[in-house]
N, CA, C and O atoms as CSV, one atom per row, in Angstrom:
chain,resi,resn,atom,element,x,y,z
A,1,UNK,N,N,29.651,20.378,-0.771
A,1,UNK,CA,C,29.904,19.855,-2.437
A,1,UNK,C,C,29.046,18.772,-2.594
A,1,UNK,O,O,29.197,17.963,-1.679
A,2,UNK,N,N,28.131,18.424,-3.476
A,2,UNK,CA,C,27.161,17.791,-4.205
A,2,UNK,C,C,27.729,16.610,-3.800
A,2,UNK,O,O,28.798,16.445,-3.211
A,3,UNK,N,N,26.830,15.710,-4.210
A,3,UNK,CA,C,27.348,14.458,-4.149
A,3,UNK,C,C,26.209,14.207,-5.275
A,3,UNK,O,O,25.466,15.073,-5.738
A,4,UNK,N,N,26.231,13.021,-5.567
A,4,UNK,CA,C,24.889,12.535,-6.771
A,4,UNK,C,C,23.592,11.852,-5.131
A,4,UNK,O,O,22.399,11.920,-4.837
A,5,UNK,N,N,24.864,11.273,-4.561
A,5,UNK,CA,C,23.580,11.173,-3.087
A,5,UNK,C,C,22.715,11.780,-2.358
A,5,UNK,O,O,21.631,11.370,-1.942
A,6,UNK,N,N,23.495,13.289,-2.140
A,6,UNK,CA,C,22.454,13.976,-2.335
A,6,UNK,C,C,22.164,15.051,-2.752
A,6,UNK,O,O,21.952,16.116,-2.172
A,7,UNK,N,N,22.149,14.644,-4.253
A,7,UNK,CA,C,21.161,15.604,-4.296
A,7,UNK,C,C,19.804,15.023,-4.823
A,7,UNK,O,O,18.954,15.890,-5.027
A,8,UNK,N,N,19.424,13.712,-5.089
A,8,UNK,CA,C,19.336,13.087,-5.410
A,8,UNK,C,C,18.335,12.712,-3.891
A,8,UNK,O,O,17.106,12.764,-3.951
A,9,UNK,N,N,18.863,12.445,-2.949
A,9,UNK,CA,C,17.767,13.406,-1.313
A,9,UNK,C,C,16.882,14.257,-1.739
A,9,UNK,O,O,15.654,14.221,-1.663
A,10,UNK,N,N,17.884,15.352,-2.385
A,10,UNK,CA,C,17.034,16.838,-2.478
A,10,UNK,C,C,15.941,16.443,-3.365
A,10,UNK,O,O,14.810,16.790,-3.025
A,11,UNK,N,N,16.078,15.818,-4.379
A,11,UNK,CA,C,15.027,15.571,-5.213
A,11,UNK,C,C,14.222,15.303,-4.458
A,11,UNK,O,O,13.333,16.062,-4.071
A,12,UNK,N,N,14.528,13.382,-3.886
A,12,UNK,CA,C,13.168,12.574,-3.816
A,12,UNK,C,C,13.403,12.776,-2.109
A,12,UNK,O,O,14.483,12.645,-1.533
A,13,UNK,N,N,12.123,13.121,-1.489
A,13,UNK,CA,C,12.142,12.822,0.264
A,13,UNK,C,C,12.018,11.812,-0.032
A,13,UNK,O,O,11.900,11.224,-1.107
A,14,UNK,N,N,12.055,11.396,1.560
A,14,UNK,CA,C,11.567,10.323,2.151
A,14,UNK,C,C,10.186,9.708,1.448
A,14,UNK,O,O,9.427,10.479,0.860
A,15,UNK,N,N,9.915,8.382,1.531
A,15,UNK,CA,C,8.417,8.455,1.163
A,15,UNK,C,C,7.849,7.706,2.352
A,15,UNK,O,O,8.629,6.968,2.955
A,16,UNK,N,N,6.372,7.812,2.845
A,16,UNK,CA,C,6.143,7.949,4.077
A,16,UNK,C,C,5.371,5.856,3.822
A,16,UNK,O,O,4.644,5.767,2.832
A,17,UNK,N,N,5.466,5.164,4.233
A,17,UNK,CA,C,5.157,3.893,4.474
A,17,UNK,C,C,4.153,3.203,4.938
A,17,UNK,O,O,4.537,2.303,5.685
A,18,UNK,N,N,2.931,3.259,4.789
A,18,UNK,CA,C,1.598,3.441,4.969
A,18,UNK,C,C,1.550,2.376,6.094
A,18,UNK,O,O,2.517,1.642,5.893
A,19,UNK,N,N,0.796,1.912,7.298
A,19,UNK,CA,C,0.707,0.931,8.180
A,19,UNK,C,C,0.152,-0.029,6.892
A,19,UNK,O,O,-0.170,0.376,5.775
A,20,UNK,N,N,0.139,-1.765,7.517
A,20,UNK,CA,C,-0.781,-2.654,6.539
A,20,UNK,C,C,-2.191,-2.414,6.629
A,20,UNK,O,O,-2.586,-1.655,7.514
A,21,UNK,N,N,-2.862,-2.851,5.985
A,21,UNK,CA,C,-4.438,-2.618,5.569
A,21,UNK,C,C,-4.612,-3.979,6.808
A,21,UNK,O,O,-3.973,-4.941,7.234
A,22,UNK,N,N,-5.815,-3.342,6.989
A,22,UNK,CA,C,-6.426,-4.771,8.081
A,22,UNK,C,C,-7.454,-5.438,7.966
A,22,UNK,O,O,-7.986,-6.308,8.656
A,23,UNK,N,N,-7.802,-4.715,6.575
A,23,UNK,CA,C,-8.772,-5.935,5.606
A,23,UNK,C,C,-8.544,-6.559,4.835
A,23,UNK,O,O,-7.575,-6.233,4.149
A,24,UNK,N,N,-9.401,-8.012,4.429
A,24,UNK,CA,C,-8.942,-9.097,3.360
A,24,UNK,C,C,-8.314,-9.328,2.092
A,24,UNK,O,O,-7.756,-10.189,1.412
A,25,UNK,N,N,-8.746,-7.923,2.116
A,25,UNK,CA,C,-8.638,-7.819,-0.178
A,25,UNK,C,C,-7.447,-7.331,0.154
A,25,UNK,O,O,-6.998,-6.719,1.123
A,26,UNK,N,N,-6.711,-8.041,-1.629
A,26,UNK,CA,C,-5.552,-8.162,-1.411
A,26,UNK,C,C,-4.406,-7.387,-1.477
A,26,UNK,O,O,-4.678,-6.619,-2.400
A,27,UNK,N,N,-3.823,-7.236,-1.271
A,27,UNK,CA,C,-2.482,-6.318,-1.727
A,27,UNK,C,C,-2.278,-6.236,-2.502
A,27,UNK,O,O,-2.303,-7.148,-3.328
A,28,UNK,N,N,-1.853,-4.732,-2.772
A,28,UNK,CA,C,-2.108,-4.405,-5.000
A,28,UNK,C,C,-0.429,-3.725,-4.995
A,28,UNK,O,O,-0.023,-2.833,-4.251
A,29,UNK,N,N,0.177,-4.291,-5.821
A,29,UNK,CA,C,1.255,-3.112,-6.093
A,29,UNK,C,C,1.507,-2.835,-7.932
A,29,UNK,O,O,1.179,-3.488,-8.922
A,30,UNK,N,N,2.407,-1.263,-7.689
A,30,UNK,CA,C,2.204,-1.252,-8.985
A,30,UNK,C,C,4.125,-1.227,-9.028
A,30,UNK,O,O,4.973,-0.898,-8.199
A,31,UNK,N,N,4.193,-1.820,-10.616
A,31,UNK,CA,C,5.515,-2.723,-11.171
A,31,UNK,C,C,5.884,-1.660,-12.053
A,31,UNK,O,O,5.196,-1.786,-13.066
A,32,UNK,N,N,7.042,-0.156,-12.197
A,32,UNK,CA,C,7.250,0.761,-13.049
A,32,UNK,C,C,8.601,-0.227,-13.538
A,32,UNK,O,O,9.506,-0.712,-12.859
A,33,UNK,N,N,8.344,-0.290,-14.870
A,33,UNK,CA,C,9.403,-0.804,-15.443
A,33,UNK,C,C,10.618,-0.206,-15.556
A,33,UNK,O,O,10.652,1.017,-15.419
A,34,UNK,N,N,11.962,-1.001,-15.851
A,34,UNK,CA,C,12.830,-0.242,-16.425
A,34,UNK,C,C,13.172,0.307,-18.420
A,34,UNK,O,O,12.870,0.062,-19.588
A,35,UNK,N,N,13.880,1.042,-17.654
A,35,UNK,CA,C,14.564,1.508,-19.680
A,35,UNK,C,C,14.613,0.479,-20.652
A,35,UNK,O,O,15.628,-0.193,-20.833
A,36,UNK,N,N,13.423,0.307,-21.368
A,36,UNK,CA,C,13.689,-1.326,-22.539
A,36,UNK,C,C,12.896,-2.205,-21.904
A,36,UNK,O,O,12.795,-3.293,-22.471
A,37,UNK,N,N,12.118,-2.023,-20.585
A,37,UNK,CA,C,11.766,-3.386,-20.440
A,37,UNK,C,C,10.612,-3.601,-21.272
A,37,UNK,O,O,10.118,-2.704,-21.954
A,38,UNK,N,N,10.281,-4.497,-21.235
A,38,UNK,CA,C,9.321,-5.702,-21.830
A,38,UNK,C,C,7.460,-6.681,-20.921
A,38,UNK,O,O,7.512,-7.627,-20.134
A,39,UNK,N,N,6.657,-6.263,-21.231
A,39,UNK,CA,C,5.480,-6.721,-20.260
A,39,UNK,C,C,5.815,-8.948,-20.423
A,39,UNK,O,O,4.928,-9.768,-20.189
A,40,UNK,N,N,7.224,-9.301,-20.843
A,40,UNK,CA,C,7.481,-10.914,-20.711
A,40,UNK,C,C,8.749,-10.815,-19.894
A,40,UNK,O,O,9.227,-11.530,-19.013
A,41,UNK,N,N,9.256,-9.343,-20.657
A,41,UNK,CA,C,11.106,-9.309,-19.424
A,41,UNK,C,C,10.056,-9.154,-17.976
A,41,UNK,O,O,10.293,-10.100,-17.226
A,42,UNK,N,N,9.066,-8.295,-17.453
A,42,UNK,CA,C,8.569,-8.453,-16.378
A,42,UNK,C,C,7.565,-8.984,-15.741
A,42,UNK,O,O,6.898,-8.586,-14.785
A,43,UNK,N,N,7.524,-10.156,-16.530
A,43,UNK,CA,C,6.430,-11.385,-15.810
A,43,UNK,C,C,7.369,-11.785,-14.642
A,43,UNK,O,O,6.910,-11.383,-13.573
A,44,UNK,N,N,8.429,-12.389,-14.527
A,44,UNK,CA,C,9.027,-13.020,-13.363
A,44,UNK,C,C,9.265,-12.356,-11.496
A,44,UNK,O,O,9.551,-12.794,-10.382
A,45,UNK,N,N,8.807,-10.664,-12.385
A,45,UNK,CA,C,8.661,-9.535,-11.580
A,45,UNK,C,C,7.042,-9.828,-10.287
A,45,UNK,O,O,6.829,-9.991,-9.085
A,46,UNK,N,N,6.003,-9.696,-12.112
A,46,UNK,CA,C,4.717,-10.217,-11.265
A,46,UNK,C,C,4.500,-11.665,-10.534
A,46,UNK,O,O,4.105,-11.797,-9.376
A,47,UNK,N,N,4.695,-12.280,-11.057
A,47,UNK,CA,C,5.242,-13.783,-10.286
A,47,UNK,C,C,5.056,-13.952,-9.281
A,47,UNK,O,O,4.154,-14.392,-8.569
A,48,UNK,N,N,6.834,-13.227,-9.130
A,48,UNK,CA,C,6.910,-12.633,-7.061
A,48,UNK,C,C,6.149,-12.360,-6.118
A,48,UNK,O,O,5.827,-12.735,-4.991
A,49,UNK,N,N,5.790,-11.031,-7.460
A,49,UNK,CA,C,4.772,-10.335,-6.355
A,49,UNK,C,C,3.835,-11.389,-6.151
A,49,UNK,O,O,3.901,-12.148,-5.184
A,50,UNK,N,N,2.923,-11.456,-7.079
A,50,UNK,CA,C,1.414,-12.654,-6.876
A,50,UNK,C,C,2.295,-13.817,-5.371
A,50,UNK,O,O,1.970,-13.731,-4.187
A,51,UNK,N,N,3.362,-14.759,-5.916
A,51,UNK,CA,C,3.941,-15.257,-4.351
A,51,UNK,C,C,3.911,-14.845,-3.548
A,51,UNK,O,O,3.632,-15.590,-2.609
A,52,UNK,N,N,4.233,-12.931,-3.127
A,52,UNK,CA,C,3.759,-12.876,-1.836
A,52,UNK,C,C,2.044,-11.992,-1.865
A,52,UNK,O,O,1.879,-10.940,-1.248
A,53,UNK,N,N,1.308,-12.430,-2.402
A,53,UNK,CA,C,-0.058,-12.290,-2.333
A,53,UNK,C,C,-0.373,-10.897,-2.993
A,53,UNK,O,O,-1.419,-10.422,-3.434
A,54,UNK,N,N,0.785,-10.463,-2.912
A,54,UNK,CA,C,0.223,-8.411,-3.691
A,54,UNK,C,C,-0.373,-9.809,-5.756
A,54,UNK,O,O,-0.248,-10.869,-6.370
A,55,UNK,N,N,-1.148,-8.018,-5.655
A,55,UNK,CA,C,-1.841,-8.589,-7.018
A,55,UNK,C,C,-1.438,-7.394,-7.732
A,55,UNK,O,O,-1.858,-6.260,-7.505
A,56,UNK,N,N,-0.180,-7.898,-9.040
A,56,UNK,CA,C,0.593,-6.517,-9.666
A,56,UNK,C,C,-0.334,-6.003,-10.774
A,56,UNK,O,O,-1.158,-6.701,-11.365
A,57,UNK,N,N,-0.129,-4.847,-10.962
A,57,UNK,CA,C,-0.044,-4.373,-11.907
A,57,UNK,C,C,1.580,-3.595,-12.619
A,57,UNK,O,O,2.320,-2.852,-11.974
A,58,UNK,N,N,1.770,-3.981,-13.898
A,58,UNK,CA,C,2.781,-3.806,-14.542
A,58,UNK,C,C,2.502,-2.823,-15.469
A,58,UNK,O,O,1.455,-2.597,-16.076
A,59,UNK,N,N,3.753,-2.173,-15.506
A,59,UNK,CA,C,3.751,-0.241,-16.750
A,59,UNK,C,C,4.989,-1.096,-17.361
A,59,UNK,O,O,5.751,-1.466,-16.468
A,60,UNK,N,N,5.313,-1.436,-18.461
A,60,UNK,CA,C,7.167,-1.330,-18.543
A,60,UNK,C,C,6.855,-0.133,-19.551
A,60,UNK,O,O,5.799,0.478,-19.713
A,61,UNK,N,N,8.194,0.031,-20.231
A,61,UNK,CA,C,8.813,1.128,-20.420
A,61,UNK,C,C,9.409,0.621,-21.629
A,61,UNK,O,O,10.436,-0.057,-21.617
A,62,UNK,N,N,9.034,0.811,-22.253
A,62,UNK,CA,C,9.831,0.303,-23.985
A,62,UNK,C,C,10.716,1.458,-24.464
A,62,UNK,O,O,10.517,2.625,-24.126
A,63,UNK,N,N,11.699,1.062,-25.265
A,63,UNK,CA,C,12.820,1.276,-25.780
A,63,UNK,C,C,12.103,2.457,-26.446
A,63,UNK,O,O,12.403,3.364,-25.669
A,64,UNK,N,N,11.285,3.055,-27.476
A,64,UNK,CA,C,10.882,3.634,-27.949
A,64,UNK,C,C,10.107,5.785,-26.592
A,64,UNK,O,O,9.955,7.003,-26.682
A,65,UNK,N,N,9.999,4.814,-25.830
A,65,UNK,CA,C,9.654,5.841,-24.431
A,65,UNK,C,C,10.894,5.225,-23.936
A,65,UNK,O,O,10.997,4.047,-24.277
A,66,UNK,N,N,11.372,5.452,-23.588
A,66,UNK,CA,C,12.794,5.506,-22.881
A,66,UNK,C,C,14.109,6.827,-23.757
A,66,UNK,O,O,15.021,7.535,-23.330
A,67,UNK,N,N,13.562,6.593,-24.961
A,67,UNK,CA,C,13.993,7.464,-25.731
A,67,UNK,C,C,13.448,8.519,-25.351
A,67,UNK,O,O,14.232,9.313,-24.832
A,68,UNK,N,N,12.271,8.874,-25.416
A,68,UNK,CA,C,11.372,10.486,-25.346
A,68,UNK,C,C,11.489,10.675,-24.064
A,68,UNK,O,O,11.853,11.832,-23.853
A,69,UNK,N,N,11.308,9.893,-22.833
A,69,UNK,CA,C,11.539,10.422,-21.686
A,69,UNK,C,C,12.430,11.181,-21.663
A,69,UNK,O,O,12.026,12.342,-21.599
A,70,UNK,N,N,13.707,11.060,-21.691
A,70,UNK,CA,C,15.037,11.806,-21.488
A,70,UNK,C,C,14.749,13.828,-22.238
A,70,UNK,O,O,15.112,14.949,-21.882
A,71,UNK,N,N,14.077,13.356,-23.155
A,71,UNK,CA,C,13.739,14.869,-23.785
A,71,UNK,C,C,13.089,15.874,-22.949
A,71,UNK,O,O,12.237,15.635,-22.093
A,72,UNK,N,N,13.421,16.683,-23.172
A,72,UNK,CA,C,13.157,17.965,-21.311
A,72,UNK,C,C,11.558,17.954,-22.028
A,72,UNK,O,O,10.621,17.680,-21.277
A,73,UNK,N,N,11.354,18.172,-23.075
A,73,UNK,CA,C,9.175,18.124,-23.466
A,73,UNK,C,C,8.447,17.213,-23.412
A,73,UNK,O,O,7.219,17.185,-23.322
A,74,UNK,N,N,9.508,16.073,-23.490
A,74,UNK,CA,C,8.685,14.840,-22.938
A,74,UNK,C,C,7.837,14.699,-21.526
A,74,UNK,O,O,6.652,14.449,-21.310
A,75,UNK,N,N,9.153,15.014,-20.514
A,75,UNK,CA,C,9.726,15.229,-19.143
A,75,UNK,C,C,7.562,16.466,-19.012
A,75,UNK,O,O,6.592,15.851,-18.568
A,76,UNK,N,N,7.428,17.675,-19.376
A,76,UNK,CA,C,7.086,18.540,-19.412
A,76,UNK,C,C,5.104,18.539,-19.689
A,76,UNK,O,O,4.146,19.158,-19.227
A,77,UNK,N,N,5.313,17.543,-20.616
A,77,UNK,CA,C,3.948,16.606,-21.359
A,77,UNK,C,C,3.898,15.521,-20.130
A,77,UNK,O,O,2.701,15.371,-19.885
A,78,UNK,N,N,4.905,14.457,-18.995
A,78,UNK,CA,C,4.175,13.888,-17.941
A,78,UNK,C,C,4.071,14.881,-16.908
A,78,UNK,O,O,3.676,14.346,-15.871
A,79,UNK,N,N,4.217,15.793,-16.812
A,79,UNK,CA,C,3.541,16.566,-15.400
A,79,UNK,C,C,2.663,16.985,-15.814
A,79,UNK,O,O,1.780,17.256,-15.001
A,80,UNK,N,N,2.357,17.319,-17.495
A,80,UNK,CA,C,1.372,17.663,-17.740
A,80,UNK,C,C,-0.611,16.829,-17.008
A,80,UNK,O,O,-1.616,17.103,-16.353
A,81,UNK,N,N,0.037,15.809,-17.774
A,81,UNK,CA,C,-1.165,14.412,-18.226
A,81,UNK,C,C,-0.622,13.654,-17.265
A,81,UNK,O,O,-0.720,12.546,-17.791
A,82,UNK,N,N,-0.053,13.453,-16.087
A,82,UNK,CA,C,0.175,12.655,-15.061
A,82,UNK,C,C,-0.081,11.489,-15.825
A,82,UNK,O,O,-0.264,11.469,-17.042
A,83,UNK,N,N,-0.088,10.127,-14.742
A,83,UNK,CA,C,-0.075,8.918,-15.105
A,83,UNK,C,C,-1.176,8.024,-16.149
A,83,UNK,O,O,-2.339,8.424,-16.217
A,84,UNK,N,N,-0.884,7.197,-16.692
A,84,UNK,CA,C,-1.570,6.394,-17.541
A,84,UNK,C,C,-3.042,6.441,-16.489
A,84,UNK,O,O,-3.265,6.480,-15.279
A,85,UNK,N,N,-4.248,6.392,-18.408
A,85,UNK,CA,C,-5.112,5.867,-17.744
A,85,UNK,C,C,-5.610,4.663,-16.676
A,85,UNK,O,O,-6.263,4.617,-15.633
A,86,UNK,N,N,-4.794,3.558,-17.709
A,86,UNK,CA,C,-4.547,1.987,-16.469
A,86,UNK,C,C,-4.314,2.475,-15.270
A,86,UNK,O,O,-4.988,1.958,-14.378
A,87,UNK,N,N,-3.394,3.510,-14.881
A,87,UNK,CA,C,-2.831,3.405,-14.115
A,87,UNK,C,C,-4.061,3.892,-12.395
A,87,UNK,O,O,-4.284,3.512,-11.245
A,88,UNK,N,N,-4.487,4.969,-13.428
A,88,UNK,CA,C,-5.314,6.031,-12.862
A,88,UNK,C,C,-6.728,4.934,-12.277
A,88,UNK,O,O,-6.904,4.959,-11.059
A,89,UNK,N,N,-7.867,3.844,-13.272
A,89,UNK,CA,C,-8.176,3.147,-13.257
A,89,UNK,C,C,-7.891,2.354,-11.873
A,89,UNK,O,O,-8.513,2.833,-10.925
A,90,UNK,N,N,-7.102,1.276,-11.575
A,90,UNK,CA,C,-6.763,0.671,-11.174
A,90,UNK,C,C,-6.699,1.279,-9.497
A,90,UNK,O,O,-6.333,0.568,-8.561
A,91,UNK,N,N,-7.140,2.759,-9.344
A,91,UNK,CA,C,-6.803,2.549,-7.709
A,91,UNK,C,C,-5.112,2.879,-7.723
A,91,UNK,O,O,-4.164,2.949,-8.506
A,92,UNK,N,N,-5.555,3.074,-5.826
A,92,UNK,CA,C,-5.105,3.326,-4.684
A,92,UNK,C,C,-3.927,1.860,-4.875
A,92,UNK,O,O,-4.407,0.937,-5.534
A,93,UNK,N,N,-3.102,1.737,-4.571
A,93,UNK,CA,C,-1.357,1.239,-4.587
A,93,UNK,C,C,-1.304,1.355,-2.606
A,93,UNK,O,O,-1.463,2.237,-1.762
A,94,UNK,N,N,-0.896,-0.527,-2.635
A,94,UNK,CA,C,0.139,-1.018,-0.924
A,94,UNK,C,C,1.327,-0.163,-1.714
A,94,UNK,O,O,1.458,1.045,-1.517
A,95,UNK,N,N,2.554,-1.229,-3.027
A,95,UNK,CA,C,3.390,-0.562,-2.720
A,95,UNK,C,C,3.674,0.339,-4.255
A,95,UNK,O,O,2.736,1.074,-4.566
A,96,UNK,N,N,4.447,0.334,-4.869
A,96,UNK,CA,C,4.663,1.232,-5.460
A,96,UNK,C,C,6.565,0.512,-5.465
A,96,UNK,O,O,7.307,0.326,-4.500
A,97,UNK,N,N,6.768,0.319,-6.662
A,97,UNK,CA,C,8.368,-1.013,-7.635
A,97,UNK,C,C,9.051,0.116,-8.579
A,97,UNK,O,O,8.811,-0.033,-9.777
A,98,UNK,N,N,9.856,1.210,-8.231
A,98,UNK,CA,C,10.383,1.457,-9.371
A,98,UNK,C,C,11.701,1.333,-9.828
A,98,UNK,O,O,12.535,1.711,-9.005
A,99,UNK,N,N,12.207,0.854,-11.056
A,99,UNK,CA,C,13.266,0.645,-12.172
A,99,UNK,C,C,13.700,2.016,-12.504
A,99,UNK,O,O,13.234,3.040,-13.004
A,100,UNK,N,N,14.911,1.532,-11.950
A,100,UNK,CA,C,15.971,2.929,-12.805
A,100,UNK,C,C,15.117,4.472,-13.614
A,100,UNK,O,O,14.345,5.307,-13.143
A,101,UNK,N,N,15.669,4.308,-14.882
A,101,UNK,CA,C,14.068,4.952,-15.754
A,101,UNK,C,C,13.405,5.453,-15.228
A,101,UNK,O,O,13.524,6.669,-15.078
A,102,UNK,N,N,11.934,4.441,-14.458
A,102,UNK,CA,C,10.819,4.420,-14.025
A,102,UNK,C,C,11.020,5.494,-12.994
A,102,UNK,O,O,10.117,6.309,-12.808
A,103,UNK,N,N,11.896,5.540,-12.460
A,103,UNK,CA,C,11.931,7.312,-11.098
A,103,UNK,C,C,11.723,8.424,-11.790
A,103,UNK,O,O,11.048,9.231,-11.151
A,104,UNK,N,N,12.133,8.893,-13.165
A,104,UNK,CA,C,11.436,9.829,-14.024
A,104,UNK,C,C,10.219,9.946,-14.218
A,104,UNK,O,O,9.503,10.934,-14.059
A,105,UNK,N,N,9.886,8.578,-14.686
A,105,UNK,CA,C,8.068,9.005,-14.673
A,105,UNK,C,C,7.413,8.898,-13.402
A,105,UNK,O,O,6.286,9.393,-13.405
A,106,UNK,N,N,7.713,8.500,-12.542
A,106,UNK,CA,C,7.218,8.517,-11.332
A,106,UNK,C,C,7.517,10.406,-10.873
A,106,UNK,O,O,6.565,11.183,-10.951
A,107,UNK,N,N,8.611,10.797,-10.521
A,107,UNK,CA,C,8.951,12.200,-10.678
A,107,UNK,C,C,7.939,13.579,-11.035
A,107,UNK,O,O,7.419,14.528,-10.447
A,108,UNK,N,N,8.024,13.123,-12.109
A,108,UNK,CA,C,6.891,14.048,-13.486
A,108,UNK,C,C,5.611,13.481,-12.651
A,108,UNK,O,O,4.826,14.414,-12.480
A,109,UNK,N,N,5.154,12.323,-12.098
A,109,UNK,CA,C,3.940,12.971,-11.458
A,109,UNK,C,C,3.596,12.756,-10.296
A,109,UNK,O,O,2.481,12.528,-9.826
A,110,UNK,N,N,4.855,12.855,-9.704
A,110,UNK,CA,C,4.876,13.949,-7.883
A,110,UNK,C,C,4.745,15.159,-7.965
A,110,UNK,O,O,4.216,15.910,-7.145
A,111,UNK,N,N,5.344,15.474,-9.214
A,111,UNK,CA,C,5.815,16.520,-8.991
A,111,UNK,C,C,3.796,17.590,-9.951
A,111,UNK,O,O,3.202,18.586,-9.538
A,112,UNK,N,N,3.494,16.713,-11.152
A,112,UNK,CA,C,2.040,17.462,-11.457
A,112,UNK,C,C,0.920,17.357,-10.242
A,112,UNK,O,O,-0.123,17.939,-10.541
A,113,UNK,N,N,0.917,16.817,-9.102
A,113,UNK,CA,C,-0.011,16.143,-7.901
A,113,UNK,C,C,-0.683,15.230,-8.059
A,113,UNK,O,O,-1.601,15.099,-7.249
A,114,UNK,N,N,-0.507,13.974,-9.392
A,114,UNK,CA,C,-0.991,13.298,-10.100
A,114,UNK,C,C,-0.395,12.117,-9.456
A,114,UNK,O,O,-1.272,11.276,-9.651
A,115,UNK,N,N,0.378,11.635,-8.927
A,115,UNK,CA,C,1.100,10.096,-8.334
A,115,UNK,C,C,0.060,9.670,-6.917
A,115,UNK,O,O,0.288,8.648,-6.269
């Protein structure tokens, strides 16, 4: 019998955690918002990471995006296009923080080899 937990475990293999950087550069975190999130709703998360010494990059998932992301052609498009330019231009991140629906986007980026 396949439980939801086992299904998720098969879809998303364990993530590799990188060793802490030895440089003095600021640590960076990419925060992918929940369905219906807005920049103002995500501000407390950014503030928390700033207090922990991270430079946060926020990517909200507005309501219109939430509905589109559940549509199969949108998944195919996300796989093909990969992350938005603002994420790609930001370079590498020390951490990625995913909220609920953001898992779908991140999965598509990884499946397309661009995550």
